[in-house]
Amino acid sequence: MSAVAGHALSLQRVSKRYGDFVAVQDASLEVASGQFLTLLGPSGSGKTTILMMIAGFVEPTEGRVLLDGRDITALPPERRDFGMVFQGYALFPHMTVAENVAFPLRVRKLGRAERDAKVRAALDLVQLDRFAERKPSQLSGGQQQRVALARALVFDPALLLLDEPLSALDKKLRAELQEELKALHRRVGRTFINVTHDQEEALSLSDEIAILNHGHLIQVGAPETLYERPATRFVADFLGKSNFIEGEAEADAGGFVLRRGAARVVASGAPRAGRTLLSLRPEKIALLPEGATEDNVVEGRIASWSYVGTGYALTVMTPDLGNIRVHLPAWRIPVSPAEGLPVRLGWARDAAVAVAEDPGSPVPGGVA
Ligand SMILES: Nc1ncnc2c1ncn2[C@@H]1O[C@H](COP(=O)(O)OP(=O)(O)OP(=O)(O)O)[C@@H](O)[C@H]1O
Ligand SMILES: [Mg+2]
């Protein structure tokens, strides 16, 4: 593989409508050269549509697609020269692995010697050099996916588009190929744009994640930023799990206090006033042992619990804040969980973050 840098891609206010139906609404996005960006969202949120507009197979109704600052909105797909691996994107069954990988090079009319060298290098990259002469039917699903990756990379595309390339695989194999994909990205230094609805995949692979819902790009940022500082309820809920606490906020010295009935929850961050929604991750809550205290302490009883291998998932019923989900590693649980057991929950004031309601979602309690 040559040392070509990746391309920078940007979407400027891109929309796609099918009749009255809006598949993508006013999406703007910057993908820097060499970056691994993941489009993450539920089924039907517009991920494939965005990828197809980047690839050139779907024409935006509005907006522009730029490559290194150049407008490519009207450029046909074959002239964009992007590598692509789509969900269920089939290999040619009658061709060997090597012939499949050589195909894009034949189309580009490369000479035999150069072609062979590139095919070998690409198969090496996905660790399938030993399988060059097999037919796809003689490979496992994961190996076939890797051949598809090799075929997408063999012509040195500076941009690689991946639409759920791993979704058909079992969890363990998927995790292995995720590692490989990440290593591959580091090795080739190209720009990768990956589509998934697997939150863990998005968190572990990406430099940046773009979260989509109903055709809207809700938030774009580094995985840690999105997880720790979700902008909206949807982001907090989709990227992991969260508890939501709603109440009336007023500023205090360290941030703000949220009142909900008799309860008071202190939170840090910019002072807020009025109706406020807090997101509180289950793993940021502790079960307090006798005598211990925290910035926030809430009494409750265990309503249900389950052992989940990495620890315990509890639902704690609290008179003040309703049901609260808590995830604890086994070594941090001071009691044996049992239904009905009284417990005290505690969390630091910087554990919860204020999030916005999502555009178009109903306002709880009818308060505008
Ligand atoms: N050609 C089309 N005509 C009409 N509607 C379409 C067309 N293509 C896509 N849509 C609609 O646009 C929306 C977004 O589709 P898209 O395929 O981008 O979703 P997605 O996020 O990739 O979902 P999934 O995770 O299920 O693959 C969907 O509601 C879909 O039904
Ligand atoms: Mg899709």
Short mmCIF file of C-alpha atoms and ligand atoms in Angstrom, two decimals:
data_model
loop_
_atom_site.label_atom_id
_atom_site.label_comp_id
_atom_site.label_asym_id
_atom_site.label_seq_id
_atom_site.Cartn_x
_atom_site.Cartn_y
_atom_site.Cartn_z
CA MET A 1 0.00 0.00 0.00
CA SER A 2 1.36 3.40 -0.89
CA ALA A 3 1.61 6.21 1.61
CA VAL A 4 -1.26 8.29 0.22
CA ALA A 5 -2.95 10.25 2.98
CA GLY A 6 -6.68 9.93 3.49
CA HIS A 7 -9.15 12.40 2.08
CA ALA A 8 -11.13 14.92 4.09
CA LEU A 9 -14.84 14.80 3.51
CA SER A 10 -17.54 17.24 4.42
CA LEU A 11 -21.29 17.30 4.17
CA GLN A 12 -22.82 20.74 4.02
CA ARG A 13 -26.48 20.95 4.97
CA VAL A 14 -27.34 17.77 3.13
CA SER A 15 -30.95 16.58 2.97
CA LYS A 16 -32.59 13.65 1.23
CA ARG A 17 -36.32 13.47 0.67
CA TYR A 18 -38.34 10.69 -0.93
CA GLY A 19 -41.60 12.41 -1.83
CA ASP A 20 -42.88 13.80 1.48
CA PHE A 21 -40.65 11.54 3.52
CA VAL A 22 -37.47 13.08 4.91
CA ALA A 23 -34.75 10.40 5.20
CA VAL A 24 -31.96 12.86 6.08
CA GLN A 25 -32.55 16.40 7.31
CA ASP A 26 -29.99 19.18 7.01
CA ALA A 27 -26.92 17.13 7.96
CA SER A 28 -23.53 18.84 8.24
CA LEU A 29 -20.43 16.84 9.04
CA GLU A 30 -16.64 17.20 8.81
CA VAL A 31 -14.48 14.10 8.53
CA ALA A 32 -10.77 14.91 8.74
CA SER A 33 -8.18 13.09 6.66
CA GLY A 34 -7.20 9.75 8.21
CA GLN A 35 -10.06 9.81 10.69
CA PHE A 36 -12.25 6.84 11.64
CA LEU A 37 -15.80 8.18 11.82
CA THR A 38 -18.82 6.08 12.71
CA LEU A 39 -22.40 6.89 11.82
CA LEU A 40 -24.46 5.43 14.65
CA GLY A 41 -28.21 5.31 14.98
CA PRO A 42 -31.25 3.02 15.15
CA SER A 43 -32.73 1.23 12.16
CA GLY A 44 -34.21 3.70 9.67
CA SER A 45 -32.36 6.72 11.07
CA GLY A 46 -30.67 7.51 7.74
CA LYS A 47 -27.20 5.95 8.10
CA THR A 48 -27.13 4.10 4.79
CA THR A 49 -28.70 7.07 3.02
CA ILE A 50 -25.85 9.31 4.22
CA LEU A 51 -23.24 6.74 3.17
CA MET A 52 -24.89 6.37 -0.25
CA MET A 53 -24.81 10.15 -0.72
CA ILE A 54 -21.09 10.12 0.15
CA ALA A 55 -20.56 7.23 -2.30
CA GLY A 56 -22.59 9.00 -5.00
CA PHE A 57 -25.30 6.35 -5.41
CA VAL A 58 -27.95 8.62 -3.92
CA GLU A 59 -28.22 12.25 -4.94
CA PRO A 60 -28.95 14.73 -2.15
CA THR A 61 -32.15 16.73 -2.52
CA GLU A 62 -30.29 19.68 -0.99
CA GLY A 63 -26.80 20.48 0.18
CA ARG A 64 -23.29 19.66 -0.97
CA VAL A 65 -20.70 16.90 -0.56
CA LEU A 66 -17.08 18.10 -0.58
CA LEU A 67 -13.87 16.07 -0.91
CA ASP A 68 -10.79 18.00 0.18
CA GLY A 69 -12.81 21.15 -0.31
CA ARG A 70 -13.90 20.24 -3.86
CA ASP A 71 -17.61 19.92 -4.64
CA ILE A 72 -18.30 16.31 -5.69
CA THR A 73 -22.09 16.37 -5.24
CA ALA A 74 -22.66 15.66 -8.94
CA LEU A 75 -19.68 13.36 -9.49
CA PRO A 76 -20.73 9.78 -10.42
CA PRO A 77 -19.69 7.01 -7.98
CA GLU A 78 -17.11 5.39 -10.27
CA ARG A 79 -15.23 8.67 -10.50
CA ARG A 80 -15.11 9.08 -6.71
CA ASP A 81 -12.93 5.98 -6.42
CA PHE A 82 -13.94 5.15 -2.84
CA GLY A 83 -13.53 1.68 -1.36
CA MET A 84 -16.81 0.19 -0.19
CA VAL A 85 -17.96 -2.73 1.91
CA PHE A 86 -21.71 -2.94 2.21
CA GLN A 87 -23.86 -5.15 4.38
CA GLY A 88 -24.24 -8.50 2.61
CA TYR A 89 -22.08 -7.14 -0.21
CA ALA A 90 -21.48 -10.41 -2.00
CA LEU A 91 -18.21 -11.75 -3.30
CA PHE A 92 -18.25 -13.24 -6.81
CA PRO A 93 -18.90 -16.93 -6.02
CA HIS A 94 -17.28 -18.33 -9.18
CA MET A 95 -14.01 -16.46 -8.58
CA THR A 96 -11.26 -17.42 -6.16
CA VAL A 97 -10.36 -15.15 -3.26
CA ALA A 98 -7.41 -13.75 -5.24
CA GLU A 99 -9.59 -13.13 -8.32
CA ASN A 100 -12.20 -11.38 -6.21
CA VAL A 101 -9.58 -9.08 -4.75
CA ALA A 102 -7.99 -8.53 -8.18
CA PHE A 103 -11.32 -7.46 -9.69
CA PRO A 104 -11.10 -3.69 -8.97
CA LEU A 105 -7.57 -3.74 -10.40
CA ARG A 106 -8.73 -5.43 -13.60
CA VAL A 107 -11.42 -2.79 -13.96
CA ARG A 108 -8.65 -0.20 -13.61
CA LYS A 109 -6.58 -2.07 -16.19
CA LEU A 110 -3.46 -2.64 -14.11
CA GLY A 111 -0.75 -4.93 -15.53
CA ARG A 112 -0.42 -8.50 -14.32
CA ALA A 113 2.69 -8.11 -12.18
CA GLU A 114 1.46 -5.01 -10.37
CA ARG A 115 -1.94 -6.61 -9.89
CA ASP A 116 -0.50 -9.76 -8.33
CA ALA A 117 1.69 -7.76 -5.99
CA LYS A 118 -1.21 -5.60 -4.82
CA VAL A 119 -3.52 -8.59 -4.34
CA ARG A 120 -0.87 -10.31 -2.22
CA ALA A 121 -0.35 -7.18 -0.14
CA ALA A 122 -4.10 -6.73 0.40
CA LEU A 123 -4.60 -10.37 1.41
CA ASP A 124 -1.63 -10.05 3.74
CA LEU A 125 -3.24 -7.03 5.34
CA VAL A 126 -6.38 -8.98 6.25
CA GLN A 127 -4.32 -12.08 7.07
CA LEU A 128 -5.80 -14.26 4.35
CA ASP A 129 -2.73 -14.85 2.19
CA ARG A 130 -3.06 -18.61 2.74
CA PHE A 131 -6.59 -18.65 1.28
CA ALA A 132 -5.89 -16.97 -2.06
CA GLU A 133 -6.92 -19.96 -4.16
CA ARG A 134 -10.11 -20.84 -2.28
CA LYS A 135 -13.62 -20.04 -3.45
CA PRO A 136 -15.79 -17.85 -1.16
CA SER A 137 -18.00 -20.87 -0.36
CA GLN A 138 -14.94 -22.49 1.26
CA LEU A 139 -14.53 -19.63 3.73
CA SER A 140 -16.25 -18.75 7.01
CA GLY A 141 -18.45 -15.66 7.19
CA GLY A 142 -15.72 -13.66 8.90
CA GLN A 143 -13.15 -14.69 6.31
CA GLN A 144 -15.52 -13.64 3.52
CA GLN A 145 -15.94 -10.25 5.19
CA ARG A 146 -12.18 -9.89 5.26
CA VAL A 147 -11.97 -10.71 1.54
CA ALA A 148 -14.56 -7.98 0.93
CA LEU A 149 -12.37 -5.61 2.96
CA ALA A 150 -9.27 -6.60 0.99
CA ARG A 151 -11.19 -6.01 -2.27
CA ALA A 152 -12.22 -2.56 -1.03
CA LEU A 153 -8.67 -1.66 -0.02
CA VAL A 154 -6.67 -3.15 -2.87
CA PHE A 155 -6.81 -0.13 -5.16
CA ASP A 156 -5.53 2.22 -2.42
CA PRO A 157 -8.73 4.23 -2.00
CA ALA A 158 -8.13 7.24 0.17
CA LEU A 159 -11.62 6.83 1.62
CA LEU A 160 -13.26 3.64 2.76
CA LEU A 161 -17.03 3.38 3.28
CA LEU A 162 -18.29 0.52 5.44
CA ASP A 163 -21.99 -0.21 5.90
CA GLU A 164 -22.35 -2.62 8.82
CA PRO A 165 -19.71 -4.94 7.42
CA LEU A 166 -19.68 -7.02 10.59
CA SER A 167 -23.37 -7.15 11.47
CA ALA A 168 -23.95 -10.71 10.23
CA LEU A 169 -21.26 -12.17 12.48
CA ASP A 170 -21.53 -13.65 15.95
CA LYS A 171 -20.45 -11.53 18.88
CA LYS A 172 -17.01 -13.02 19.41
CA LEU A 173 -15.98 -12.99 15.74
CA ARG A 174 -17.38 -9.49 15.41
CA ALA A 175 -15.20 -8.37 18.32
CA GLU A 176 -12.13 -9.95 16.66
CA LEU A 177 -12.80 -8.30 13.32
CA GLN A 178 -13.42 -4.98 15.07
CA GLU A 179 -9.91 -5.23 16.50
CA GLU A 180 -8.59 -6.04 13.03
CA LEU A 181 -10.46 -3.18 11.46
CA LYS A 182 -9.00 -0.80 14.00
CA ALA A 183 -5.48 -2.14 13.44
CA LEU A 184 -6.03 -1.94 9.68
CA HIS A 185 -7.08 1.67 9.98
CA ARG A 186 -3.90 2.46 11.89
CA ARG A 187 -1.77 0.63 9.33
CA VAL A 188 -3.22 2.20 6.18
CA GLY A 189 -3.90 5.69 7.52
CA ARG A 190 -6.95 6.21 5.28
CA THR A 191 -10.21 7.92 6.12
CA PHE A 192 -12.78 5.33 7.24
CA ILE A 193 -16.50 6.02 7.46
CA ASN A 194 -18.28 3.15 9.16
CA VAL A 195 -21.99 2.59 9.72
CA THR A 196 -23.28 0.59 12.64
CA HIS A 197 -26.08 0.35 15.13
CA ASP A 198 -23.77 -1.41 17.60
CA GLN A 199 -22.90 1.09 20.36
CA GLU A 200 -19.89 -0.82 21.65
CA GLU A 201 -18.44 -1.10 18.16
CA ALA A 202 -18.85 2.64 17.68
CA LEU A 203 -17.24 3.44 21.04
CA SER A 204 -14.26 1.14 20.63
CA LEU A 205 -13.37 1.83 16.97
CA SER A 206 -14.02 5.46 16.27
CA ASP A 207 -12.09 8.70 16.48
CA GLU A 208 -15.47 10.39 16.15
CA ILE A 209 -19.08 9.23 16.30
CA ALA A 210 -21.99 10.94 14.59
CA ILE A 211 -25.32 10.05 16.20
CA LEU A 212 -28.41 9.98 14.03
CA ASN A 213 -32.07 9.78 14.89
CA HIS A 214 -35.00 10.14 12.46
CA GLY A 215 -32.71 11.60 9.80
CA HIS A 216 -31.25 14.23 12.14
CA LEU A 217 -27.58 14.34 13.10
CA ILE A 218 -27.98 14.85 16.82
CA GLN A 219 -24.38 15.05 18.03
CA VAL A 220 -20.89 14.51 16.62
CA GLY A 221 -17.83 14.02 18.81
CA ALA A 222 -15.17 11.76 20.27
CA PRO A 223 -16.54 8.61 21.95
CA GLU A 224 -15.61 9.83 25.44
CA THR A 225 -17.29 13.18 24.84
CA LEU A 226 -20.50 11.62 23.62
CA TYR A 227 -20.61 9.11 26.44
CA GLU A 228 -19.64 11.52 29.23
CA ARG A 229 -21.32 14.66 27.87
CA PRO A 230 -24.33 13.58 25.81
CA ALA A 231 -26.15 16.61 24.42
CA THR A 232 -29.62 15.11 24.48
CA ARG A 233 -31.71 12.43 26.14
CA PHE A 234 -31.55 10.33 22.96
CA VAL A 235 -27.73 10.34 22.86
CA ALA A 236 -27.49 9.41 26.55
CA ASP A 237 -30.00 6.63 26.10
CA PHE A 238 -28.71 5.24 22.81
CA LEU A 239 -25.02 5.28 23.67
CA GLY A 240 -25.14 3.06 26.73
CA LYS A 241 -27.83 3.21 29.40
CA SER A 242 -28.85 6.05 31.62
CA ASN A 243 -31.19 7.19 34.36
CA PHE A 244 -33.10 10.39 33.73
CA ILE A 245 -34.09 12.73 36.53
CA GLU A 246 -36.24 15.72 35.78
CA GLY A 247 -36.88 18.65 38.07
CA GLU A 248 -36.61 22.38 38.69
CA ALA A 249 -33.04 23.67 38.78
CA GLU A 250 -31.52 26.65 40.50
CA ALA A 251 -27.90 27.76 40.58
CA ASP A 252 -25.75 27.03 43.61
CA ALA A 253 -22.05 27.48 44.40
CA GLY A 254 -20.75 24.33 42.68
CA GLY A 255 -23.18 24.22 39.74
CA PHE A 256 -26.88 23.75 40.39
CA VAL A 257 -29.45 21.99 42.54
CA LEU A 258 -32.32 20.09 41.01
CA ARG A 259 -35.50 19.77 43.06
CA ARG A 260 -37.94 17.01 42.44
CA GLY A 261 -40.67 16.72 45.06
CA ALA A 262 -38.91 16.38 48.40
CA ALA A 263 -35.62 15.33 46.75
CA ARG A 264 -32.62 17.54 46.06
CA VAL A 265 -29.95 16.50 43.61
CA VAL A 266 -26.74 18.51 43.39
CA ALA A 267 -24.88 18.61 40.09
CA SER A 268 -21.80 20.40 38.81
CA GLY A 269 -21.44 22.27 35.54
CA ALA A 270 -22.80 25.53 34.21
CA PRO A 271 -25.50 26.95 36.48
CA ARG A 272 -29.01 26.23 35.27
CA ALA A 273 -32.45 27.47 36.13
CA GLY A 274 -35.92 26.13 35.41
CA ARG A 275 -36.99 22.77 34.11
CA THR A 276 -33.92 20.55 33.70
CA LEU A 277 -33.27 16.96 32.72
CA LEU A 278 -30.31 15.10 34.20
CA SER A 279 -28.68 11.98 32.81
CA LEU A 280 -27.00 9.72 35.37
CA ARG A 281 -25.10 6.63 34.20
CA PRO A 282 -25.86 3.44 36.19
CA GLU A 283 -22.15 2.74 36.74
CA LYS A 284 -21.60 6.12 38.41
CA ILE A 285 -23.82 5.17 41.34
CA ALA A 286 -22.51 3.34 44.40
CA LEU A 287 -24.29 1.35 47.09
CA LEU A 288 -23.09 3.14 50.20
CA PRO A 289 -21.88 0.99 53.09
CA GLU A 290 -23.04 1.83 56.66
CA GLY A 291 -21.85 5.27 57.71
CA ALA A 292 -20.52 6.33 54.28
CA THR A 293 -21.76 9.47 52.60
CA GLU A 294 -21.65 11.19 49.19
CA ASP A 295 -22.67 14.47 47.51
CA ASN A 296 -25.99 12.83 46.69
CA VAL A 297 -27.60 10.15 48.86
CA VAL A 298 -30.95 8.52 48.09
CA GLU A 299 -32.68 5.74 50.02
CA GLY A 300 -34.48 2.91 48.30
CA ARG A 301 -35.09 -0.80 48.05
CA ILE A 302 -33.81 -3.29 45.50
CA ALA A 303 -36.76 -3.97 43.17
CA SER A 304 -34.89 -6.44 40.98
CA TRP A 305 -31.34 -7.53 40.27
CA SER A 306 -29.41 -9.72 37.91
CA TYR A 307 -25.88 -11.00 37.65
CA VAL A 308 -24.38 -9.96 34.32
CA GLY A 309 -20.89 -11.49 34.44
CA THR A 310 -19.04 -8.19 34.77
CA GLY A 311 -21.01 -7.44 37.93
CA TYR A 312 -24.59 -6.79 39.00
CA ALA A 313 -27.40 -4.81 37.40
CA LEU A 314 -29.86 -3.56 40.02
CA THR A 315 -33.09 -1.65 39.79
CA VAL A 316 -33.61 0.31 42.98
CA MET A 317 -37.02 1.73 43.79
CA THR A 318 -36.70 5.10 45.51
CA PRO A 319 -39.67 7.05 46.92
CA ASP A 320 -38.11 10.35 45.79
CA LEU A 321 -36.69 9.64 42.32
CA GLY A 322 -38.55 6.56 41.10
CA ASN A 323 -36.68 3.54 39.75
CA ILE A 324 -32.93 3.96 39.43
CA ARG A 325 -30.71 1.56 37.55
CA VAL A 326 -27.33 0.77 39.09
CA HIS A 327 -24.47 -1.26 37.59
CA LEU A 328 -21.81 -2.43 40.01
CA PRO A 329 -18.72 -4.53 39.52
CA ALA A 330 -18.98 -7.54 41.85
CA TRP A 331 -16.18 -6.22 44.10
CA ARG A 332 -18.03 -2.95 44.75
CA ILE A 333 -21.21 -4.44 46.10
CA PRO A 334 -21.19 -4.31 49.92
CA VAL A 335 -24.19 -6.63 50.43
CA SER A 336 -25.67 -9.71 48.77
CA PRO A 337 -28.39 -8.34 46.51
CA ALA A 338 -31.91 -9.44 47.39
CA GLU A 339 -35.32 -8.16 46.38
CA GLY A 340 -36.74 -5.72 48.92
CA LEU A 341 -33.38 -5.09 50.57
CA PRO A 342 -33.08 -1.46 51.77
CA VAL A 343 -30.05 0.29 50.26
CA ARG A 344 -28.56 3.77 50.13
CA LEU A 345 -27.44 5.03 46.74
CA GLY A 346 -24.74 7.65 46.46
CA TRP A 347 -23.14 9.59 43.61
CA ALA A 348 -20.76 12.50 43.23
CA ARG A 349 -22.06 15.87 42.11
CA ASP A 350 -20.15 15.64 38.84
CA ALA A 351 -21.64 12.21 38.00
CA ALA A 352 -24.81 13.56 36.39
CA VAL A 353 -25.01 15.85 33.36
CA ALA A 354 -27.82 18.06 32.13
CA VAL A 355 -29.18 16.99 28.74
CA ALA A 356 -31.69 18.57 26.36
CA GLU A 357 -34.89 16.94 25.18
CA ASP A 358 -34.60 15.91 21.54
CA PRO A 359 -36.15 17.96 18.76
CA GLY A 360 -39.74 16.94 18.16
CA SER A 361 -40.07 14.89 21.34
CA PRO A 362 -43.06 15.56 23.59
CA VAL A 363 -42.40 17.67 26.67
CA PRO A 364 -43.16 15.56 29.76
CA GLY A 365 -45.90 17.01 31.94
CA GLY A 366 -46.94 19.32 29.11
CA VAL A 367 -44.76 22.17 30.38
CA ALA A 368 -43.37 24.09 27.44
N1 LIG B 1 -35.47 4.65 -2.02
C1 LIG B 1 -36.19 4.97 -0.96
N2 LIG B 1 -37.46 5.40 -1.07
C2 LIG B 1 -38.19 5.75 0.02
N3 LIG B 1 -37.74 5.73 1.28
C3 LIG B 1 -36.48 5.31 1.46
C4 LIG B 1 -35.64 4.92 0.37
N4 LIG B 1 -34.43 4.57 0.87
C5 LIG B 1 -34.52 4.72 2.21
N5 LIG B 1 -35.74 5.17 2.58
C6 LIG B 1 -36.21 5.45 3.94
O1 LIG B 1 -35.30 6.36 4.53
C7 LIG B 1 -35.11 6.06 5.92
C8 LIG B 1 -33.65 5.90 6.21
O2 LIG B 1 -33.19 4.72 5.58
P1 LIG B 1 -31.71 4.19 5.75
O3 LIG B 1 -31.56 2.98 4.88
O4 LIG B 1 -30.77 5.29 5.53
O5 LIG B 1 -31.71 3.76 7.28
P2 LIG B 1 -30.55 3.09 8.15
O6 LIG B 1 -30.24 4.03 9.26
O7 LIG B 1 -29.44 2.66 7.26
O8 LIG B 1 -31.30 1.81 8.77
P3 LIG B 1 -30.78 0.29 9.02
O9 LIG B 1 -30.03 0.33 10.33
O10 LIG B 1 -32.06 -0.47 9.16
O11 LIG B 1 -29.95 -0.13 7.85
C9 LIG B 1 -35.93 4.80 6.19
O12 LIG B 1 -37.13 5.15 6.82
C10 LIG B 1 -36.17 4.22 4.80
O13 LIG B 1 -37.38 3.51 4.76
MG MG B 2 -28.66 0.80 6.69
#
